[in-house]
Amino acid sequence: MSDSPLFQALISGSLPARPGAPAQPSARRSGGPRPRSGRIPLVVDTDTAADDCFALLAAALHERADLKAVTIVAGNVGFAQQTENALLTLELAGRDGDVPVHVGAARPLVADWVSATDVHGEDGVGGQRRTGTTEVDSEHAVDALLRLSRAYAGELVIVAIGPLTNIALAVRRDEEFASRVREIVVMGGSINGRGNITPAAEYNIYVDPEAAAIVVGAGFPSLRFVPWDPTTIRDTVFDAGRIAEIEALGTRLSAFFVQANKATFAFDSAAGIGGSTHPDSLSVLVALDPSLVEVERPYRVGVELRGELTRGATVFDWRSDAPNATAIERVHGKAFFRALTAILTSR
């Protein structure tokens, strides 16, 4: 892994500038002590498409969230499109120009990028486009993560809902990074060994398993997994009836949701799941509202890097007396639906 040119370049302490990046940041950067408001200083690290967008709406609009930044990582759809999707989502939330968007690693540490356009559609938002002109911030995502971890040491919560490349690079750049983060919630993995990109691997981990291995071994004070199986495909499925309820809200955000969700709904329904799944939204909301969690257990989590059939699989060892994470195994599905619906009703 250390021989990867991208890995060497990104951990060298001088991250390469993104081609075409503005010379000056166009959105306010967060810094300084946290206001004593009871809100949670939050970063969402995302490969923005479909449910990632809905998660970002929750982070931008929830009363308990103090969203400091959005960081973009290679994942679901084309990298530039993911950035556009984040800017679109913040525009719809009324937070464009307020919450900075930082681009990060445009490919995994070692392997080639694998898209999920078959799940989310070519652009991940059903052809919707923003009207504003807000640009991304010139600061690299990894630098932003390190800066915010220092400014909000012991308080910062990171919700990682894409591959873990940016988080792993921050760990490698600064050995104290993990200890400064209060909590990281990772959407990824599968407790029961059921994959959604291969028979054994969940997509976010599979895209960059080397990064995931770095993160689970980094020593974060609180590392929480929201796994795809069983939690997502049991507790966060929105069937046709729930989609109709959301459409009936008649808000700008509900219309955005329905259009952006069409490809995922069709894919998941065809796969026999019974509707669209929303693990990214769940990951943000459980970080903000612990009452949504019904069952959460400690595990020793490992990531398979070499298996011919199992590369990217996560191993959740319930027998270990040295857990390094917890996994959210069951949530209150109806309460989750109400919480996300409240966000979609707000604008």
mmCIF file of C-alpha atoms in Angstrom:
data_model
loop_
_atom_site.group_PDB
_atom_site.id
_atom_site.type_symbol
_atom_site.label_atom_id
_atom_site.label_comp_id
_atom_site.label_asym_id
_atom_site.label_seq_id
_atom_site.Cartn_x
_atom_site.Cartn_y
_atom_site.Cartn_z
ATOM 1 C CA MET A 1 0.000 0.000 0.000
ATOM 2 C CA SER A 2 2.796 2.462 0.833
ATOM 3 C CA ASP A 3 4.078 2.192 -2.752
ATOM 4 C CA SER A 4 0.912 3.710 -4.201
ATOM 5 C CA PRO A 5 1.758 7.073 -5.845
ATOM 6 C CA LEU A 6 -1.529 8.584 -4.706
ATOM 7 C CA PHE A 7 -0.981 7.386 -1.155
ATOM 8 C CA GLN A 8 2.533 8.831 -1.066
ATOM 9 C CA ALA A 9 1.426 12.146 -2.571
ATOM 10 C CA LEU A 10 -1.519 12.620 -0.269
ATOM 11 C CA ILE A 11 0.292 11.794 2.972
ATOM 12 C CA SER A 12 3.402 13.800 2.160
ATOM 13 C CA GLY A 13 2.190 16.862 4.042
ATOM 14 C CA SER A 14 1.668 18.903 0.901
ATOM 15 C CA LEU A 15 -1.528 17.813 -0.767
ATOM 16 C CA PRO A 16 -1.785 18.524 -4.484
ATOM 17 C CA ALA A 17 -4.089 21.324 -5.513
ATOM 18 C CA ARG A 18 -7.262 20.290 -7.269
ATOM 19 C CA PRO A 19 -7.120 21.401 -10.911
ATOM 20 C CA GLY A 20 -9.266 24.479 -11.370
ATOM 21 C CA ALA A 21 -9.730 25.099 -7.664
ATOM 22 C CA PRO A 22 -10.384 28.739 -6.752
ATOM 23 C CA ALA A 23 -7.459 30.620 -5.280
ATOM 24 C CA GLN A 24 -9.515 31.732 -2.288
ATOM 25 C CA PRO A 25 -12.163 29.811 -0.364
ATOM 26 C CA SER A 26 -15.664 30.767 -1.440
ATOM 27 C CA ALA A 27 -17.467 29.519 1.654
ATOM 28 C CA ARG A 28 -16.889 30.263 5.308
ATOM 29 C CA ARG A 29 -14.493 27.918 7.097
ATOM 30 C CA SER A 30 -15.248 26.933 10.644
ATOM 31 C CA GLY A 31 -12.682 27.510 13.353
ATOM 32 C CA GLY A 32 -12.209 28.522 16.949
ATOM 33 C CA PRO A 33 -14.026 27.263 20.009
ATOM 34 C CA ARG A 34 -17.420 25.670 19.701
ATOM 35 C CA PRO A 35 -20.359 27.904 20.655
ATOM 36 C CA ARG A 36 -21.929 26.594 23.841
ATOM 37 C CA SER A 37 -25.234 25.909 22.156
ATOM 38 C CA GLY A 38 -25.477 22.173 22.778
ATOM 39 C CA ARG A 39 -25.225 21.503 19.066
ATOM 40 C CA ILE A 40 -22.816 18.884 17.738
ATOM 41 C CA PRO A 41 -19.902 20.049 15.550
ATOM 42 C CA LEU A 42 -20.221 17.745 12.573
ATOM 43 C CA VAL A 43 -18.417 16.828 9.353
ATOM 44 C CA VAL A 44 -20.048 14.657 6.699
ATOM 45 C CA ASP A 45 -17.580 12.752 4.509
ATOM 46 C CA THR A 46 -19.549 11.643 1.473
ATOM 47 C CA ASP A 47 -19.696 10.278 -2.068
ATOM 48 C CA THR A 48 -22.800 12.340 -2.662
ATOM 49 C CA ALA A 49 -25.602 10.561 -4.518
ATOM 50 C CA ALA A 50 -29.221 9.776 -3.642
ATOM 51 C CA ASP A 51 -29.334 8.816 0.060
ATOM 52 C CA ASP A 52 -26.056 10.661 0.707
ATOM 53 C CA CYS A 53 -27.910 13.807 -0.352
ATOM 54 C CA PHE A 54 -30.727 13.082 2.079
ATOM 55 C CA ALA A 55 -28.180 12.482 4.831
ATOM 56 C CA LEU A 56 -26.615 15.821 3.995
ATOM 57 C CA LEU A 57 -30.017 17.513 4.255
ATOM 58 C CA ALA A 58 -30.371 16.051 7.752
ATOM 59 C CA ALA A 59 -26.910 17.283 8.732
ATOM 60 C CA ALA A 60 -27.616 20.750 7.345
ATOM 61 C CA LEU A 61 -31.075 21.209 8.866
ATOM 62 C CA HIS A 62 -31.301 19.154 12.073
ATOM 63 C CA GLU A 63 -31.561 21.323 15.171
ATOM 64 C CA ARG A 64 -28.799 19.397 16.971
ATOM 65 C CA ALA A 65 -26.291 19.614 14.113
ATOM 66 C CA ASP A 66 -23.642 22.293 13.714
ATOM 67 C CA LEU A 67 -22.428 21.281 10.255
ATOM 68 C CA LYS A 68 -18.868 22.514 9.861
ATOM 69 C CA ALA A 69 -17.939 21.029 6.488
ATOM 70 C CA VAL A 70 -18.730 18.523 3.786
ATOM 71 C CA THR A 71 -15.809 16.494 2.437
ATOM 72 C CA ILE A 72 -16.007 14.608 -0.856
ATOM 73 C CA VAL A 73 -14.490 11.175 -1.488
ATOM 74 C CA ALA A 74 -14.473 8.969 -4.591
ATOM 75 C CA GLY A 75 -17.409 6.602 -4.605
ATOM 76 C CA ASN A 76 -20.923 6.329 -5.978
ATOM 77 C CA VAL A 77 -20.819 8.400 -9.176
ATOM 78 C CA GLY A 78 -18.298 10.552 -11.020
ATOM 79 C CA PHE A 79 -16.168 12.634 -8.662
ATOM 80 C CA ALA A 80 -17.066 16.029 -10.140
ATOM 81 C CA GLN A 81 -20.734 15.031 -10.150
ATOM 82 C CA GLN A 82 -20.573 14.109 -6.461
ATOM 83 C CA THR A 83 -19.235 17.582 -5.730
ATOM 84 C CA GLU A 84 -22.053 19.141 -7.750
ATOM 85 C CA ASN A 85 -24.570 17.013 -5.864
ATOM 86 C CA ALA A 86 -23.256 18.250 -2.514
ATOM 87 C CA LEU A 87 -23.480 21.866 -3.664
ATOM 88 C CA LEU A 88 -27.006 21.260 -4.987
ATOM 89 C CA THR A 89 -28.100 19.709 -1.705
ATOM 90 C CA LEU A 90 -26.718 22.569 0.361
ATOM 91 C CA GLU A 91 -28.416 25.039 -1.988
ATOM 92 C CA LEU A 92 -31.759 23.319 -1.441
ATOM 93 C CA ALA A 93 -31.144 23.395 2.317
ATOM 94 C CA GLY A 94 -30.375 27.121 2.189
ATOM 95 C CA ARG A 95 -26.806 26.481 3.363
ATOM 96 C CA ASP A 96 -24.793 27.073 0.161
ATOM 97 C CA GLY A 97 -22.021 29.577 0.777
ATOM 98 C CA ASP A 98 -22.366 28.866 4.490
ATOM 99 C CA VAL A 99 -21.148 25.268 4.805
ATOM 100 C CA PRO A 100 -17.895 24.723 2.868
ATOM 101 C CA VAL A 101 -17.467 21.772 0.521
ATOM 102 C CA HIS A 102 -13.936 20.355 0.352
ATOM 103 C CA VAL A 103 -12.847 17.913 -2.344
ATOM 104 C CA GLY A 104 -10.678 15.034 -1.222
ATOM 105 C CA ALA A 105 -9.270 11.813 -2.631
ATOM 106 C CA ALA A 106 -10.514 11.271 -6.188
ATOM 107 C CA ARG A 107 -9.587 7.577 -6.182
ATOM 108 C CA PRO A 108 -8.961 4.799 -3.648
ATOM 109 C CA LEU A 109 -5.542 4.296 -2.058
ATOM 110 C CA VAL A 110 -4.602 1.208 -4.072
ATOM 111 C CA ALA A 111 -7.358 -0.257 -6.221
ATOM 112 C CA ASP A 112 -9.164 1.228 -9.188
ATOM 113 C CA TRP A 113 -12.344 3.176 -8.482
ATOM 114 C CA VAL A 114 -15.605 1.229 -8.766
ATOM 115 C CA SER A 115 -18.791 3.224 -9.334
ATOM 116 C CA ALA A 116 -22.353 2.530 -8.210
ATOM 117 C CA THR A 117 -24.129 4.242 -11.098
ATOM 118 C CA ASP A 118 -26.090 1.041 -11.653
ATOM 119 C CA VAL A 119 -27.704 1.696 -8.265
ATOM 120 C CA HIS A 120 -28.021 5.490 -8.158
ATOM 121 C CA GLY A 121 -28.204 6.429 -11.833
ATOM 122 C CA GLU A 122 -25.566 8.236 -13.855
ATOM 123 C CA ASP A 123 -25.650 11.437 -11.788
ATOM 124 C CA GLY A 124 -27.179 10.246 -8.510
ATOM 125 C CA VAL A 125 -29.873 12.932 -8.347
ATOM 126 C CA GLY A 126 -32.235 12.086 -11.180
ATOM 127 C CA GLY A 127 -31.094 14.858 -13.495
ATOM 128 C CA GLN A 128 -31.641 17.730 -11.051
ATOM 129 C CA ARG A 129 -29.328 20.743 -11.247
ATOM 130 C CA ARG A 130 -28.526 23.680 -9.007
ATOM 131 C CA THR A 131 -29.099 27.301 -9.974
ATOM 132 C CA GLY A 132 -26.401 28.933 -7.832
ATOM 133 C CA THR A 133 -22.718 29.485 -8.519
ATOM 134 C CA THR A 134 -21.106 28.679 -5.151
ATOM 135 C CA GLU A 135 -17.664 27.112 -5.624
ATOM 136 C CA VAL A 136 -15.916 24.477 -3.582
ATOM 137 C CA ASP A 137 -13.447 25.549 -0.928
ATOM 138 C CA SER A 138 -9.788 25.503 -1.990
ATOM 139 C CA GLU A 139 -8.698 23.610 1.134
ATOM 140 C CA HIS A 140 -8.242 19.870 0.576
ATOM 141 C CA ALA A 141 -10.656 17.636 2.470
ATOM 142 C CA VAL A 142 -7.889 15.966 4.486
ATOM 143 C CA ASP A 143 -6.508 19.327 5.591
ATOM 144 C CA ALA A 144 -10.016 20.422 6.561
ATOM 145 C CA LEU A 145 -10.523 17.282 8.637
ATOM 146 C CA LEU A 146 -7.246 17.831 10.467
ATOM 147 C CA ARG A 147 -7.943 21.531 11.064
ATOM 148 C CA LEU A 148 -11.436 20.916 12.396
ATOM 149 C CA SER A 149 -10.233 18.082 14.633
ATOM 150 C CA ARG A 150 -7.864 20.571 16.261
ATOM 151 C CA ALA A 151 -10.412 23.384 16.499
ATOM 152 C CA TYR A 152 -13.015 21.070 18.058
ATOM 153 C CA ALA A 153 -10.773 18.555 19.805
ATOM 154 C CA GLY A 154 -12.813 16.081 21.807
ATOM 155 C CA GLU A 155 -16.068 17.397 20.342
ATOM 156 C CA LEU A 156 -15.966 16.793 16.589
ATOM 157 C CA VAL A 157 -18.210 14.061 15.184
ATOM 158 C CA ILE A 158 -17.509 12.689 11.702
ATOM 159 C CA VAL A 159 -20.157 10.795 9.771
ATOM 160 C CA ALA A 160 -18.451 8.852 6.977
ATOM 161 C CA ILE A 161 -21.011 7.665 4.440
ATOM 162 C CA GLY A 162 -18.691 6.816 1.549
ATOM 163 C CA PRO A 163 -15.432 4.906 1.161
ATOM 164 C CA LEU A 164 -12.983 5.747 3.943
ATOM 165 C CA THR A 165 -10.113 7.127 1.845
ATOM 166 C CA ASN A 166 -10.177 10.675 3.239
ATOM 167 C CA ILE A 167 -10.405 9.471 6.831
ATOM 168 C CA ALA A 168 -7.516 7.031 6.362
ATOM 169 C CA LEU A 169 -5.344 9.749 4.839
ATOM 170 C CA ALA A 170 -6.058 12.026 7.800
ATOM 171 C CA VAL A 171 -5.031 9.202 10.146
ATOM 172 C CA ARG A 172 -1.776 8.718 8.236
ATOM 173 C CA ARG A 173 -1.034 12.438 8.069
ATOM 174 C CA ASP A 174 -1.457 13.036 11.807
ATOM 175 C CA GLU A 175 -1.126 10.253 14.358
ATOM 176 C CA GLU A 176 -3.103 12.323 16.888
ATOM 177 C CA PHE A 177 -6.069 12.866 14.566
ATOM 178 C CA ALA A 178 -8.113 9.884 15.742
ATOM 179 C CA SER A 179 -7.689 10.764 19.411
ATOM 180 C CA ARG A 180 -9.049 14.287 18.818
ATOM 181 C CA VAL A 181 -12.277 13.059 17.201
ATOM 182 C CA ARG A 182 -15.069 12.476 19.682
ATOM 183 C CA GLU A 183 -16.862 9.952 17.491
ATOM 184 C CA ILE A 184 -16.904 8.609 13.958
ATOM 185 C CA VAL A 185 -20.002 6.945 12.549
ATOM 186 C CA VAL A 186 -19.247 4.759 9.526
ATOM 187 C CA MET A 187 -21.881 3.567 7.099
ATOM 188 C CA GLY A 188 -20.326 0.352 5.941
ATOM 189 C CA GLY A 189 -19.848 -3.351 6.303
ATOM 190 C CA SER A 190 -22.135 -6.274 6.907
ATOM 191 C CA ILE A 191 -22.424 -8.171 10.160
ATOM 192 C CA ASN A 192 -23.931 -11.243 8.530
ATOM 193 C CA GLY A 193 -21.450 -11.481 5.671
ATOM 194 C CA ARG A 194 -23.981 -10.496 3.018
ATOM 195 C CA GLY A 195 -22.586 -8.063 0.482
ATOM 196 C CA ASN A 196 -24.187 -5.651 -1.959
ATOM 197 C CA ILE A 197 -21.300 -5.197 -4.440
ATOM 198 C CA THR A 198 -19.911 -8.741 -4.161
ATOM 199 C CA PRO A 199 -21.433 -11.714 -2.338
ATOM 200 C CA ALA A 200 -19.293 -10.893 0.702
ATOM 201 C CA ALA A 201 -18.549 -7.142 0.633
ATOM 202 C CA GLU A 202 -20.537 -3.969 1.208
ATOM 203 C CA TYR A 203 -19.819 -1.214 -1.329
ATOM 204 C CA ASN A 204 -18.212 1.502 0.844
ATOM 205 C CA ILE A 205 -15.689 -0.912 2.334
ATOM 206 C CA TYR A 206 -15.079 -2.771 -0.925
ATOM 207 C CA VAL A 207 -14.142 0.373 -2.865
ATOM 208 C CA ASP A 208 -11.206 1.074 -0.534
ATOM 209 C CA PRO A 209 -10.620 -1.783 1.906
ATOM 210 C CA GLU A 210 -7.060 -0.611 2.635
ATOM 211 C CA ALA A 211 -8.491 2.677 3.878
ATOM 212 C CA ALA A 212 -11.090 0.860 5.966
ATOM 213 C CA ALA A 213 -8.370 -1.285 7.545
ATOM 214 C CA ILE A 214 -6.456 1.854 8.525
ATOM 215 C CA VAL A 215 -9.558 3.409 10.082
ATOM 216 C CA VAL A 216 -10.568 0.387 12.176
ATOM 217 C CA GLY A 217 -7.016 0.185 13.503
ATOM 218 C CA ALA A 218 -6.615 3.894 14.229
ATOM 219 C CA GLY A 219 -7.883 3.921 17.806
ATOM 220 C CA PHE A 220 -10.822 6.310 17.509
ATOM 221 C CA PRO A 221 -12.381 6.788 20.970
ATOM 222 C CA SER A 222 -15.774 5.896 19.518
ATOM 223 C CA LEU A 223 -16.086 4.080 16.194
ATOM 224 C CA ARG A 224 -19.671 3.139 15.355
ATOM 225 C CA PHE A 225 -20.763 1.132 12.320
ATOM 226 C CA VAL A 226 -24.130 1.341 10.630
ATOM 227 C CA PRO A 227 -23.953 -1.915 8.635
ATOM 228 C CA TRP A 228 -25.821 -2.642 5.436
ATOM 229 C CA ASP A 229 -26.941 -6.050 6.691
ATOM 230 C CA PRO A 230 -28.945 -6.553 8.794
ATOM 231 C CA THR A 231 -29.772 -3.013 9.916
ATOM 232 C CA THR A 232 -30.271 -1.220 6.613
ATOM 233 C CA ILE A 233 -32.252 -3.840 4.750
ATOM 234 C CA ARG A 234 -34.546 -4.465 7.710
ATOM 235 C CA ASP A 235 -35.057 -1.084 9.391
ATOM 236 C CA THR A 236 -34.578 1.628 6.742
ATOM 237 C CA VAL A 237 -36.530 0.365 3.730
ATOM 238 C CA PHE A 238 -38.964 2.876 2.258
ATOM 239 C CA ASP A 239 -41.620 1.007 0.301
ATOM 240 C CA ALA A 240 -43.986 2.537 -2.249
ATOM 241 C CA GLY A 241 -46.366 3.623 0.507
ATOM 242 C CA ARG A 242 -43.703 5.580 2.348
ATOM 243 C CA ILE A 243 -42.470 7.185 -0.874
ATOM 244 C CA ALA A 244 -46.056 8.281 -1.557
ATOM 245 C CA GLU A 245 -46.229 9.822 1.923
ATOM 246 C CA ILE A 246 -43.066 11.793 1.233
ATOM 247 C CA GLU A 247 -44.323 12.955 -2.160
ATOM 248 C CA ALA A 248 -47.571 14.106 -0.542
ATOM 249 C CA LEU A 249 -45.631 16.498 1.703
ATOM 250 C CA GLY A 250 -45.504 18.841 -1.279
ATOM 251 C CA THR A 251 -42.302 20.614 -0.263
ATOM 252 C CA ARG A 252 -39.274 21.476 -2.340
ATOM 253 C CA LEU A 253 -37.201 18.974 -0.394
ATOM 254 C CA SER A 254 -39.750 16.177 -0.702
ATOM 255 C CA ALA A 255 -39.859 16.683 -4.476
ATOM 256 C CA PHE A 256 -36.053 16.563 -4.551
ATOM 257 C CA PHE A 257 -36.100 13.353 -2.517
ATOM 258 C CA VAL A 258 -38.602 11.583 -4.751
ATOM 259 C CA GLN A 259 -36.740 12.455 -7.958
ATOM 260 C CA ALA A 260 -33.253 11.686 -6.617
ATOM 261 C CA ASN A 261 -34.467 8.416 -5.093
ATOM 262 C CA LYS A 262 -36.062 6.929 -8.229
ATOM 263 C CA ALA A 263 -33.060 4.986 -9.501
ATOM 264 C CA THR A 264 -32.230 3.545 -6.083
ATOM 265 C CA PHE A 265 -35.848 2.605 -5.447
ATOM 266 C CA ALA A 266 -36.012 0.769 -8.764
ATOM 267 C CA PHE A 267 -32.699 -1.033 -8.200
ATOM 268 C CA ASP A 268 -33.420 -2.099 -4.624
ATOM 269 C CA SER A 269 -36.955 -3.170 -5.485
ATOM 270 C CA ALA A 270 -35.674 -5.308 -8.361
ATOM 271 C CA ALA A 271 -33.171 -6.874 -5.941
ATOM 272 C CA GLY A 272 -36.058 -8.051 -3.776
ATOM 273 C CA ILE A 273 -35.498 -5.623 -0.909
ATOM 274 C CA GLY A 274 -38.996 -4.132 -1.144
ATOM 275 C CA GLY A 275 -38.121 -0.469 -1.554
ATOM 276 C CA SER A 276 -35.214 1.961 -1.309
ATOM 277 C CA THR A 277 -32.684 1.718 1.524
ATOM 278 C CA HIS A 278 -31.426 4.723 3.498
ATOM 279 C CA PRO A 279 -28.350 3.848 5.558
ATOM 280 C CA ASP A 280 -26.617 7.187 4.967
ATOM 281 C CA SER A 281 -29.530 9.195 6.328
ATOM 282 C CA LEU A 282 -29.697 6.803 9.249
ATOM 283 C CA SER A 283 -25.984 7.288 9.968
ATOM 284 C CA VAL A 284 -26.368 11.050 10.309
ATOM 285 C CA LEU A 285 -29.531 10.808 12.356
ATOM 286 C CA VAL A 286 -28.181 8.253 14.864
ATOM 287 C CA ALA A 287 -25.161 10.513 15.383
ATOM 288 C CA LEU A 288 -27.564 13.306 16.305
ATOM 289 C CA ASP A 289 -30.284 11.346 18.111
ATOM 290 C CA PRO A 290 -29.177 8.299 20.143
ATOM 291 C CA SER A 291 -32.805 7.435 20.927
ATOM 292 C CA LEU A 292 -33.170 6.019 17.407
ATOM 293 C CA VAL A 293 -30.868 3.124 18.327
ATOM 294 C CA GLU A 294 -32.495 0.007 19.738
ATOM 295 C CA VAL A 295 -29.554 -2.448 19.793
ATOM 296 C CA GLU A 296 -25.828 -1.633 19.571
ATOM 297 C CA ARG A 297 -23.048 -4.106 20.451
ATOM 298 C CA PRO A 298 -19.238 -4.041 20.715
ATOM 299 C CA TYR A 299 -17.174 -5.944 18.148
ATOM 300 C CA ARG A 300 -13.614 -6.454 17.024
ATOM 301 C CA VAL A 301 -13.882 -5.345 13.394
ATOM 302 C CA GLY A 302 -11.421 -6.406 10.714
ATOM 303 C CA VAL A 303 -11.306 -5.949 6.953
ATOM 304 C CA GLU A 304 -10.332 -8.666 4.465
ATOM 305 C CA LEU A 305 -7.693 -7.385 2.020
ATOM 306 C CA ARG A 306 -6.512 -10.510 0.203
ATOM 307 C CA GLY A 307 -9.350 -12.953 -0.339
ATOM 308 C CA GLU A 308 -10.037 -13.905 -3.932
ATOM 309 C CA LEU A 309 -13.762 -14.047 -3.211
ATOM 310 C CA THR A 310 -13.956 -11.951 -0.051
ATOM 311 C CA ARG A 311 -11.795 -8.840 -0.589
ATOM 312 C CA GLY A 312 -13.470 -5.913 1.158
ATOM 313 C CA ALA A 313 -15.536 -8.092 3.480
ATOM 314 C CA THR A 314 -15.862 -6.942 7.079
ATOM 315 C CA VAL A 315 -15.440 -9.381 9.953
ATOM 316 C CA PHE A 316 -17.390 -8.481 13.100
ATOM 317 C CA ASP A 317 -15.918 -10.662 15.846
ATOM 318 C CA TRP A 318 -18.354 -10.822 18.760
ATOM 319 C CA ARG A 319 -16.044 -13.126 20.751
ATOM 320 C CA SER A 320 -13.149 -10.697 21.155
ATOM 321 C CA ASP A 321 -12.335 -9.208 24.546
ATOM 322 C CA ALA A 322 -10.665 -6.247 22.783
ATOM 323 C CA PRO A 323 -13.417 -4.542 20.761
ATOM 324 C CA ASN A 324 -12.434 -1.614 18.554
ATOM 325 C CA ALA A 325 -15.931 -0.559 17.465
ATOM 326 C CA THR A 326 -19.627 -0.969 18.007
ATOM 327 C CA ALA A 327 -22.241 -1.919 15.442
ATOM 328 C CA ILE A 328 -25.793 -0.638 15.397
ATOM 329 C CA GLU A 329 -27.821 -3.796 14.891
ATOM 330 C CA ARG A 330 -31.358 -2.505 15.203
ATOM 331 C CA VAL A 331 -33.010 0.911 15.094
ATOM 332 C CA HIS A 332 -36.543 2.186 15.591
ATOM 333 C CA GLY A 333 -37.575 2.215 11.941
ATOM 334 C CA LYS A 334 -40.773 4.226 12.349
ATOM 335 C CA ALA A 335 -38.988 6.876 14.404
ATOM 336 C CA PHE A 336 -36.269 7.076 11.742
ATOM 337 C CA PHE A 337 -38.895 7.623 9.038
ATOM 338 C CA ARG A 338 -40.528 10.368 11.121
ATOM 339 C CA ALA A 339 -37.176 12.065 11.710
ATOM 340 C CA LEU A 340 -36.267 12.106 8.024
ATOM 341 C CA THR A 341 -39.773 13.201 7.062
ATOM 342 C CA ALA A 342 -39.474 16.128 9.461
ATOM 343 C CA ILE A 343 -36.328 17.243 7.634
ATOM 344 C CA LEU A 344 -38.079 16.995 4.263
ATOM 345 C CA THR A 345 -41.031 18.996 5.602
ATOM 346 C CA SER A 346 -38.852 21.895 6.755
ATOM 347 C CA ARG A 347 -38.321 23.555 3.353
#
